CSV table of C-alpha atoms in Angstrom, one decimal:
chain,number,residue,atom,x,y,z
A,1,MET,CA,181.6,106.1,-107.7
A,2,LYS,CA,183.4,108.6,-109.9
A,3,ALA,CA,182.7,111.4,-112.3
A,4,GLY,CA,181.8,110.0,-115.7
A,5,ASP,CA,180.1,106.9,-114.4
A,6,ARG,CA,177.0,106.1,-116.4
A,7,LEU,CA,174.0,104.7,-114.8
A,8,PRO,CA,172.2,101.8,-116.6
A,9,PRO,CA,169.1,103.2,-118.4
A,10,LEU,CA,165.7,102.6,-116.9
A,11,GLU,CA,162.8,102.1,-119.4
A,12,ILE,CA,159.4,103.0,-118.1
A,13,PRO,CA,156.3,102.4,-120.3
A,14,VAL,CA,154.1,105.5,-120.1
A,15,THR,CA,150.7,103.9,-119.7
A,16,ARG,CA,147.5,105.8,-119.1
A,17,THR,CA,147.4,104.0,-115.7
A,18,LEU,CA,150.8,105.4,-114.7
A,19,ILE,CA,149.8,108.9,-115.7
A,20,VAL,CA,146.6,108.8,-113.7
A,21,ALA,CA,148.0,106.9,-110.8
A,22,GLY,CA,150.9,109.3,-110.5
A,23,ALA,CA,148.6,112.4,-110.7
A,24,ILE,CA,146.3,111.1,-108.0
A,25,ALA,CA,149.2,109.8,-105.7
A,26,SER,CA,150.5,113.4,-105.9
A,27,ARG,CA,147.0,114.9,-105.3
A,28,ASP,CA,147.2,116.6,-108.7
A,29,TYR,CA,143.6,116.8,-110.1
A,30,GLN,CA,144.4,119.1,-113.0
A,31,ASP,CA,142.1,117.7,-115.8
A,32,VAL,CA,144.9,117.5,-118.4
A,33,HIS,CA,146.4,114.6,-116.4
A,34,HIS,CA,143.2,112.4,-116.5
A,35,ASP,CA,140.6,113.8,-119.0
A,36,PRO,CA,141.6,113.4,-122.7
A,37,ASP,CA,138.8,115.8,-123.9
A,38,ALA,CA,139.9,118.5,-121.5
A,39,ALA,CA,143.6,117.9,-122.6
A,40,ARG,CA,142.6,118.4,-126.2
A,41,ARG,CA,140.7,121.6,-125.5
A,42,LYS,CA,143.9,122.9,-124.0
A,43,GLY,CA,145.9,122.2,-127.1
A,44,SER,CA,147.4,118.8,-126.2
A,45,PRO,CA,146.7,115.6,-128.2
A,46,ASP,CA,146.0,113.5,-125.1
A,47,VAL,CA,146.5,113.5,-121.3
A,48,PHE,CA,150.1,113.8,-120.2
A,49,MET,CA,152.2,113.0,-117.1
A,50,ASN,CA,152.4,115.6,-114.4
A,51,ILE,CA,155.7,117.0,-113.3
A,52,LEU,CA,155.4,115.5,-109.8
A,53,THR,CA,155.3,112.0,-111.3
A,54,THR,CA,158.3,112.7,-113.5
A,55,ASN,CA,160.1,114.0,-110.3
A,56,GLY,CA,159.2,110.9,-108.5
A,57,LEU,CA,160.5,108.7,-111.3
A,58,VAL,CA,163.8,110.6,-111.5
A,59,GLY,CA,164.1,110.1,-107.7
A,60,ARG,CA,163.4,106.4,-108.0
A,61,TYR,CA,165.9,106.1,-110.8
A,62,ILE,CA,168.7,107.5,-108.6
A,63,THR,CA,167.8,105.5,-105.4
A,64,ASP,CA,167.3,102.3,-107.5
A,65,HIS,CA,170.8,102.6,-108.6
A,66,PHE,CA,172.6,103.9,-105.5
A,67,GLY,CA,170.6,101.7,-103.0
A,68,ALA,CA,168.3,102.1,-100.0
A,69,ARG,CA,171.0,104.0,-98.0
A,70,ALA,CA,171.3,106.8,-100.6
A,71,GLU,CA,169.8,110.1,-99.5
A,72,LEU,CA,168.3,112.5,-102.0
A,73,ARG,CA,169.4,116.0,-101.3
A,74,ARG,CA,168.3,117.9,-104.3
A,75,VAL,CA,166.3,117.1,-107.4
A,76,ALA,CA,165.9,119.8,-110.1
A,77,ILE,CA,164.1,119.0,-113.3
A,78,ARG,CA,162.9,120.8,-116.4
A,79,LEU,CA,160.2,119.3,-118.6
A,80,GLY,CA,160.3,119.3,-122.4
A,81,ALA,CA,158.4,116.9,-124.6
A,82,PRO,CA,155.3,115.7,-122.8
A,83,ASN,CA,154.8,112.0,-121.8
A,84,HIS,CA,151.6,110.8,-123.5
A,85,PRO,CA,150.0,107.4,-123.1
A,86,GLY,CA,151.7,104.7,-125.3
A,87,ASP,CA,155.1,106.2,-125.2
A,88,THR,CA,158.2,104.9,-123.4
A,89,LEU,CA,160.3,107.0,-121.1
A,90,VAL,CA,164.0,106.1,-121.1
A,91,LEU,CA,166.0,107.6,-118.2
A,92,THR,CA,169.7,107.8,-118.5
A,93,GLY,CA,172.2,109.3,-116.0
A,94,THR,CA,175.8,110.3,-115.8
A,95,VAL,CA,177.7,111.1,-112.6
A,96,GLU,CA,179.0,114.7,-113.1
A,97,GLU,CA,180.8,115.3,-109.9
A,98,VAL,CA,181.8,113.5,-106.7
A,99,ASP,CA,182.6,115.4,-103.6
A,100,GLY,CA,183.2,113.1,-100.6
A,101,ASP,CA,180.0,111.1,-100.3
A,102,LEU,CA,177.9,113.5,-102.4
A,103,ALA,CA,177.4,112.8,-106.0
A,104,THR,CA,175.8,115.1,-108.6
A,105,VAL,CA,174.1,113.1,-111.4
A,106,ARG,CA,172.9,114.6,-114.6
A,107,VAL,CA,169.6,112.8,-115.7
A,108,THR,CA,167.9,112.8,-119.1
A,109,GLY,CA,164.6,111.2,-119.9
A,110,ALA,CA,163.8,110.7,-123.6
A,111,ASN,CA,160.5,109.6,-125.1
A,112,GLY,CA,159.3,109.0,-128.6
A,113,ILE,CA,158.9,112.7,-129.4
A,114,GLY,CA,162.0,114.1,-127.8
A,115,THR,CA,163.5,115.0,-124.5
A,116,HIS,CA,160.9,114.7,-121.8
A,117,VAL,CA,163.1,115.8,-118.9
A,118,THR,CA,166.5,117.0,-118.1
A,119,GLY,CA,167.7,117.4,-114.5
A,120,THR,CA,170.3,117.3,-111.9
A,121,VAL,CA,170.2,115.2,-108.7
A,122,THR,CA,172.4,115.6,-105.7
A,123,VAL,CA,172.6,112.4,-103.7
A,124,ARG,CA,174.5,111.4,-100.6
A,125,VAL,CA,175.8,107.9,-100.8
A,126,PRO,CA,177.2,106.8,-97.4
A,127,ALA,CA,180.5,104.9,-97.8
B,1,MET,CA,138.0,129.2,-126.7
B,2,SER,CA,139.0,132.8,-126.5
B,3,GLY,CA,141.0,134.5,-129.2
B,4,GLU,CA,144.5,135.9,-128.9
B,5,PRO,CA,144.3,138.0,-125.7
B,6,GLU,CA,144.9,141.7,-125.9
B,7,ILE,CA,147.9,142.6,-123.9
B,8,HIS,CA,148.1,146.0,-122.4
B,9,GLU,CA,151.1,147.5,-120.7
B,10,GLU,CA,149.0,148.1,-117.6
B,11,PHE,CA,148.1,144.4,-117.5
B,12,GLU,CA,151.8,143.4,-117.7
B,13,ALA,CA,152.6,145.9,-115.0
B,14,ARG,CA,150.0,144.3,-112.7
B,15,LEU,CA,151.5,140.9,-113.4
B,16,LYS,CA,155.0,142.1,-112.5
B,17,ALA,CA,153.7,143.7,-109.3
B,18,CYS,CA,152.8,140.3,-108.0
B,19,ALA,CA,156.4,139.2,-107.9
B,20,GLY,CA,157.7,139.1,-104.3
B,21,ARG,CA,154.3,138.8,-102.8
B,22,PRO,CA,153.2,135.8,-100.9
B,23,ALA,CA,151.6,132.9,-102.8
B,24,ALA,CA,150.4,131.2,-99.7
B,25,ALA,CA,150.8,132.4,-96.1
B,26,THR,CA,151.5,129.6,-93.7
B,27,GLY,CA,149.6,126.8,-95.4
B,28,VAL,CA,148.9,123.6,-93.5
B,29,GLY,CA,149.2,120.3,-95.2
B,30,ARG,CA,145.8,118.6,-95.6
B,31,ASP,CA,147.1,115.4,-94.0
B,32,PRO,CA,150.1,114.7,-91.9
B,33,VAL,CA,152.8,112.6,-93.5
B,34,ASN,CA,151.2,109.2,-93.6
B,35,GLU,CA,151.9,105.6,-94.7
B,36,PRO,CA,148.9,105.2,-97.1
B,37,MET,CA,149.9,108.2,-99.2
B,38,ILE,CA,153.5,107.0,-99.2
B,39,ARG,CA,152.3,103.5,-100.3
B,40,HIS,CA,150.1,105.0,-103.1
B,41,TRP,CA,153.0,107.0,-104.3
B,42,CYS,CA,155.4,104.1,-104.3
B,43,GLU,CA,152.9,101.9,-106.1
B,44,ALA,CA,152.3,104.5,-108.8
B,45,MET,CA,156.1,105.2,-109.3
B,46,GLY,CA,157.0,101.5,-109.1
B,47,ASP,CA,159.4,102.4,-106.3
B,48,THR,CA,160.3,99.4,-104.2
B,49,ASN,CA,162.9,101.2,-102.0
B,50,PRO,CA,162.8,99.6,-98.6
B,51,ALA,CA,163.6,103.0,-97.0
B,52,TYR,CA,159.9,103.9,-97.6
B,53,ARG,CA,158.5,100.9,-95.7
B,54,GLY,CA,158.5,99.5,-92.2
B,55,PRO,CA,158.7,101.1,-88.7
B,56,ASP,CA,161.6,103.5,-89.7
B,57,ALA,CA,160.0,104.5,-93.0
B,58,ILE,CA,160.7,107.9,-94.4
B,59,ALA,CA,158.6,109.5,-97.2
B,60,PRO,CA,160.1,109.5,-100.6
B,61,PRO,CA,161.8,113.0,-100.6
B,62,THR,CA,160.3,113.8,-104.1
B,63,MET,CA,156.9,113.7,-102.4
B,64,LEU,CA,157.7,117.1,-100.9
B,65,GLN,CA,155.2,119.0,-102.9
B,66,ALA,CA,152.5,116.3,-102.6
B,67,TRP,CA,152.1,117.1,-98.9
B,68,THR,CA,151.2,120.7,-99.8
B,69,MET,CA,148.7,119.8,-102.5
B,70,ALA,CA,145.0,120.7,-101.9
B,71,GLY,CA,143.5,117.8,-103.8
B,72,LEU,CA,140.2,118.2,-105.4
B,73,SER,CA,139.0,121.0,-103.2
B,74,ARG,CA,140.4,124.5,-103.7
B,75,ARG,CA,143.5,125.5,-101.8
B,76,PRO,CA,142.1,127.5,-98.9
B,77,GLU,CA,145.4,129.0,-97.8
B,78,ARG,CA,146.2,130.6,-101.2
B,79,ALA,CA,147.1,134.2,-100.6
B,80,ALA,CA,145.4,137.1,-102.2
B,81,ALA,CA,148.3,138.0,-104.4
B,82,TYR,CA,148.5,134.5,-106.0
B,83,ASP,CA,144.8,134.5,-106.5
B,84,GLU,CA,144.9,137.9,-108.1
B,85,LEU,CA,147.7,136.8,-110.4
B,86,LEU,CA,145.9,133.7,-111.5
B,87,THR,CA,142.7,135.5,-111.9
B,88,LEU,CA,144.4,138.2,-114.0
B,89,LEU,CA,145.8,135.5,-116.2
B,90,ASP,CA,142.6,133.4,-116.4
B,91,ALA,CA,140.5,136.5,-117.3
B,92,SER,CA,142.9,137.5,-120.1
B,93,GLY,CA,142.5,134.1,-121.8
B,94,HIS,CA,145.6,132.4,-120.3
B,95,GLU,CA,143.4,129.8,-118.6
B,96,ALA,CA,145.5,126.7,-119.3
B,97,VAL,CA,148.5,125.7,-117.1
B,98,VAL,CA,151.4,123.4,-117.5
B,99,ALA,CA,154.3,122.9,-115.1
B,100,THR,CA,157.8,123.3,-116.6
B,101,ASP,CA,160.4,123.3,-113.8
B,102,CYS,CA,160.6,121.8,-110.3
B,103,GLU,CA,163.6,122.3,-108.1
B,104,GLN,CA,163.6,120.7,-104.6
B,105,GLU,CA,166.1,120.6,-101.8
B,106,TYR,CA,165.6,118.3,-99.0
B,107,LEU,CA,166.9,119.4,-95.5
B,108,ARG,CA,165.5,116.5,-93.5
B,109,PRO,CA,163.5,113.4,-94.2
B,110,LEU,CA,159.7,113.5,-93.6
B,111,ARG,CA,158.3,110.6,-91.5
B,112,PRO,CA,154.8,109.4,-90.9
B,113,GLY,CA,153.1,111.7,-88.3
B,114,ASP,CA,155.0,114.8,-89.3
B,115,ARG,CA,152.8,117.9,-89.6
B,116,VAL,CA,153.6,119.9,-92.7
B,117,THR,CA,153.3,123.6,-92.9
B,118,TYR,CA,154.6,125.9,-95.7
B,119,ASP,CA,155.0,129.4,-96.9
B,120,SER,CA,155.1,130.3,-100.6
B,121,VAL,CA,156.2,133.4,-102.4
B,122,ILE,CA,155.8,134.4,-106.0
B,123,GLU,CA,159.4,134.8,-107.1
B,124,SER,CA,158.9,136.1,-110.6
B,125,VAL,CA,156.5,136.5,-113.5
B,126,SER,CA,158.2,136.3,-116.9
B,127,GLU,CA,157.7,138.5,-120.0
B,128,ARG,CA,155.1,137.2,-122.4
B,129,LYS,CA,156.4,134.2,-124.2
B,130,THR,CA,155.2,132.2,-127.2
B,131,THR,CA,155.6,128.5,-126.9
B,132,ARG,CA,154.4,125.5,-128.9
B,133,LEU,CA,151.3,125.2,-126.6
B,134,GLY,CA,150.4,128.8,-126.8
B,135,THR,CA,151.4,132.3,-125.6
B,136,GLY,CA,151.6,133.0,-121.9
B,137,TYR,CA,153.6,133.8,-118.8
B,138,PHE,CA,156.0,131.7,-116.7
B,139,VAL,CA,155.2,132.1,-113.0
B,140,THR,CA,157.8,131.0,-110.5
B,141,THR,CA,157.0,130.3,-106.9
B,142,ARG,CA,159.2,129.2,-104.0
B,143,THR,CA,157.8,127.2,-101.2
B,144,ASP,CA,159.5,126.6,-97.8
B,145,VAL,CA,158.2,123.4,-96.3
B,146,ARG,CA,158.5,122.7,-92.5
B,147,ALA,CA,157.8,119.5,-90.6
B,148,ASN,CA,156.6,120.0,-87.1
B,149,GLY,CA,157.9,123.6,-87.4
B,150,GLU,CA,161.4,122.6,-88.5
B,151,PRO,CA,162.7,123.4,-92.1
B,152,ALA,CA,162.3,120.3,-94.1
B,153,GLY,CA,162.8,121.4,-97.7
B,154,THR,CA,162.4,124.1,-100.3
B,155,HIS,CA,160.4,123.7,-103.5
B,156,ARG,CA,160.8,126.0,-106.5
B,157,PHE,CA,158.1,125.5,-109.1
B,158,ARG,CA,157.6,127.1,-112.5
B,159,ILE,CA,154.3,127.0,-114.4
B,160,LEU,CA,153.3,128.4,-117.8
B,161,LYS,CA,149.9,130.0,-117.7
B,162,TYR,CA,148.9,130.2,-121.4
B,163,ALA,CA,146.3,130.8,-123.9
B,164,PRO,CA,146.0,127.6,-125.9
B,165,ALA,CA,147.3,128.0,-129.4
B,166,HIS,CA,144.6,127.8,-132.0
B,167,ARG,CA,145.2,125.2,-134.6
B,168,PRO,CA,143.3,126.5,-137.5
B,169,ASP,CA,143.5,124.8,-140.8
B,170,PRO,CA,146.2,126.6,-142.9
B,171,PRO,CA,144.5,129.1,-145.2
B,172,ARG,CA,143.5,127.3,-148.4
B,173,GLU,CA,145.0,128.5,-151.6
B,174,LYS,CA,142.4,129.6,-154.1
B,175,ARG,CA,141.6,127.6,-157.2
B,176,PRO,CA,143.1,128.8,-160.4
B,177,ARG,CA,141.0,131.5,-162.1
B,178,PRO,CA,139.4,130.8,-165.5
B,179,VAL,CA,140.9,132.8,-168.4
B,180,VAL,CA,138.0,134.8,-169.7
B,181,ASN,CA,138.3,136.3,-173.2
B,182,ARG,CA,136.2,137.7,-175.9
B,183,ASP,CA,135.4,134.2,-177.3
B,184,ASN,CA,134.2,132.6,-174.0
B,185,ALA,CA,132.9,135.6,-172.0
B,186,GLY,CA,129.3,134.6,-172.7
B,187,PHE,CA,129.9,131.1,-171.2
B,188,TRP,CA,131.3,132.6,-167.9
B,189,ALA,CA,128.5,135.1,-167.8
B,190,GLY,CA,126.1,132.1,-168.0
B,191,VAL,CA,127.9,130.3,-165.2
B,192,ALA,CA,127.6,133.4,-163.0
B,193,ARG,CA,123.8,133.0,-163.5
B,194,HIS,CA,124.0,129.3,-162.8
B,195,GLU,CA,123.4,128.5,-166.5
B,196,LEU,CA,125.6,126.2,-168.5
B,197,LEU,CA,125.3,127.6,-172.0
B,198,ILE,CA,126.1,125.7,-175.1
B,199,GLN,CA,126.8,127.5,-178.4
B,200,ARG,CA,124.5,126.8,-181.3
B,201,CYS,CA,125.5,127.6,-184.9
B,202,CYS,CA,123.1,129.9,-186.7
B,203,GLY,CA,124.0,128.4,-190.0
B,204,CYS,CA,123.7,124.6,-189.4
B,205,ALA,CA,122.3,124.5,-185.9
B,206,ARG,CA,125.1,122.3,-184.6
B,207,LEU,CA,125.8,122.5,-180.9
B,208,ARG,CA,129.4,123.1,-179.9
B,209,PHE,CA,131.4,123.1,-176.7
B,210,PRO,CA,133.9,124.5,-175.7
B,211,TRP,CA,133.1,127.9,-177.1
B,212,LEU,CA,134.7,128.9,-180.4
B,213,PRO,CA,134.4,132.0,-182.6
B,214,GLY,CA,132.9,130.1,-185.5
B,215,CYS,CA,131.4,126.7,-186.6
B,216,ASN,CA,133.9,123.9,-187.3
B,217,ASP,CA,131.4,122.3,-189.7
B,218,CYS,CA,130.0,125.1,-191.8
B,219,GLY,CA,132.3,128.0,-191.0
B,220,CYS,CA,129.4,130.3,-190.0
B,221,PRO,CA,130.5,132.9,-187.5
B,222,ASP,CA,127.0,133.5,-186.1
B,223,TRP,CA,125.8,131.7,-183.1
B,224,ASP,CA,123.3,131.8,-180.2
B,225,THR,CA,123.1,129.6,-177.1
B,226,VAL,CA,121.0,127.0,-175.4
B,227,ALA,CA,121.1,126.3,-171.7
B,228,ALA,CA,122.1,122.7,-170.8
B,229,ARG,CA,119.2,120.8,-169.1
B,230,GLY,CA,121.8,119.6,-166.5
B,231,THR,CA,121.7,115.8,-167.1
B,232,GLY,CA,124.5,113.7,-168.5
B,233,THR,CA,126.7,110.7,-168.1
B,234,VAL,CA,130.4,110.0,-167.4
B,235,TYR,CA,132.1,109.6,-170.8
B,236,SER,CA,135.5,109.1,-169.2
B,237,TRP,CA,137.3,110.1,-166.0
B,238,VAL,CA,140.6,110.3,-164.3
B,239,VAL,CA,141.5,110.2,-160.6
B,240,MET,CA,144.1,112.7,-159.6
B,241,HIS,CA,146.6,111.4,-157.0
B,242,HIS,CA,149.7,113.3,-158.0
B,243,PRO,CA,150.9,116.0,-158.3
B,244,SER,CA,148.9,117.8,-155.6
B,245,PHE,CA,148.0,121.4,-156.1
B,246,PRO,CA,147.4,123.7,-153.1
B,247,ALA,CA,143.7,124.3,-153.7
B,248,PHE,CA,142.9,120.6,-154.3
B,249,ASP,CA,142.7,117.7,-152.0
B,250,PRO,CA,143.8,114.5,-153.8
B,251,PRO,CA,142.7,111.9,-154.6
B,252,TYR,CA,139.7,113.3,-156.5
B,253,ALA,CA,137.9,112.4,-159.7
B,254,VAL,CA,137.6,114.7,-162.7
B,255,GLY,CA,135.1,113.7,-165.3
B,256,LEU,CA,134.6,114.1,-169.0
B,257,ILE,CA,130.8,114.5,-169.0
B,258,GLU,CA,128.7,113.9,-172.0
B,259,LEU,CA,125.7,116.2,-171.6
B,260,ALA,CA,122.2,115.1,-172.7
B,261,GLU,CA,122.5,117.6,-175.5
B,262,GLY,CA,125.5,115.6,-176.9
B,263,VAL,CA,128.5,117.9,-176.2
B,264,ARG,CA,131.2,117.0,-173.6
B,265,ILE,CA,132.6,119.1,-170.8
B,266,VAL,CA,135.3,118.5,-168.2
B,267,GLY,CA,134.3,119.1,-164.5
B,268,ASP,CA,134.7,117.9,-161.0
B,269,LEU,CA,132.8,114.7,-160.0
B,270,VAL,CA,131.2,115.3,-156.6
B,271,GLY,CA,129.0,113.3,-154.2
B,272,VAL,CA,130.6,110.0,-155.2
B,273,GLU,CA,133.7,108.3,-153.9
B,274,HIS,CA,136.4,108.6,-156.6
B,275,GLU,CA,136.8,104.8,-156.7
B,276,ARG,CA,133.1,104.3,-157.4
B,277,VAL,CA,133.1,106.4,-160.6
B,278,ARG,CA,132.2,104.4,-163.7
B,279,ILE,CA,131.8,105.1,-167.4
B,280,GLY,CA,128.2,105.7,-168.1
B,281,MET,CA,127.4,106.8,-164.6
B,282,PRO,CA,124.5,109.3,-164.6
B,283,VAL,CA,125.4,112.8,-163.3
B,284,ARG,CA,123.5,116.0,-162.6
B,285,LEU,CA,124.8,119.5,-163.1
B,286,GLU,CA,125.4,121.7,-160.1
B,287,PHE,CA,127.0,125.0,-159.5
B,288,ARG,CA,129.4,125.2,-156.7
B,289,ARG,CA,130.9,128.4,-155.2
B,290,PHE,CA,134.5,127.9,-154.3
B,291,ASP,CA,135.3,131.5,-153.0
B,292,GLU,CA,133.8,135.0,-153.2
B,293,GLU,CA,134.7,135.2,-156.9
B,294,LEU,CA,134.6,131.7,-158.3
B,295,VAL,CA,131.6,129.6,-159.2
B,296,LEU,CA,132.1,126.5,-161.3
B,297,PRO,CA,129.9,123.9,-162.8
B,298,VAL,CA,130.4,120.5,-161.2
B,299,PHE,CA,128.7,117.1,-161.7
B,300,ARG,CA,127.1,115.1,-159.0
B,301,GLY,CA,127.1,111.3,-159.4
B,302,VAL,CA,123.5,110.0,-159.3
B,303,ALA,CA,123.0,106.6,-157.8
B,304,PRO,CA,121.7,104.4,-160.7
């Protein structure tokens, strides 16, 4: 593990099911995450993924790569282009810094309309 | 949907005054950390990490906020200041919400059975911002989460409360204006009265269109008019695909119409798909208002 290491990309199909399942698993009942008509009334073309699901997927991307013993310490994300049904989210990551057993990973998630998420994850990877 | 909200300085001052005030005073998680919610989360995320299963399971750290969510019922612990802020924003037309940032630090793992409590403070309210979704305010809250009374993590969350942007059709360009001159003013005066006037020569009685100062047959400069009955047929037509002009919506059919009186006139063909227009198709005259100033004769295709 060293600065500059690239994580293999993770492709996630953004299905309507994933959007709704993620919203409900995170107890987020905002209508824009499950009701297409309500989403349109609020200026969006369709339902879109909630931030908690994106956060969960970014966490999964890191622990998938570093293994079950990896401990997430910090996840900070910013959303951009929304994840609508039918799109594909491609997560990529680069190790920015390594300090002992702590790594800082820069994560980017792109979809068909732009950059869905950018973020930084601090993870402890026991030797 | 409401229009562009009016923003007063006083309103913005009230928003600002919410910063630093509590968003929730000692909220209690609706459920203790529990295996079913962890499993539902992992299934949704496709997360197969074994650390989240079995007797020593921990909750996925990124679930931190989920344990503080109210679910379908309204958050009972929400503090007055946060309610006041959201009410102010809702009432001023910024009723839509989208989350933009989430920063979480994890101090210790959450395990099934942990009781979650939290305190939340409004960190800041932004200036008014215009975004692709609409105009609104970014509201940042910081929540300290405890498990069985011990600090377990912090969660900084930013939302945009916004007035959804209207997506009106862009204003239509107006159609080109007719050039009205001494020779054709009578024709346009007729159109304004919803009459299509044809010139008639006072010398030889020949009908002529378009309007001219004198008769092409006998040279007589005197004329009067007759009003078209309003029936005719398509003598020829074109379908305009390109180029497009701002006031027009291609493809559309323009007809050369032979009126029952025998003269021909160019006009829009309406009420019939452009690909169904045929030579000889019967048409009926109508007058259509395109804007405050412009009325034009058009021809409606009549089903044979």
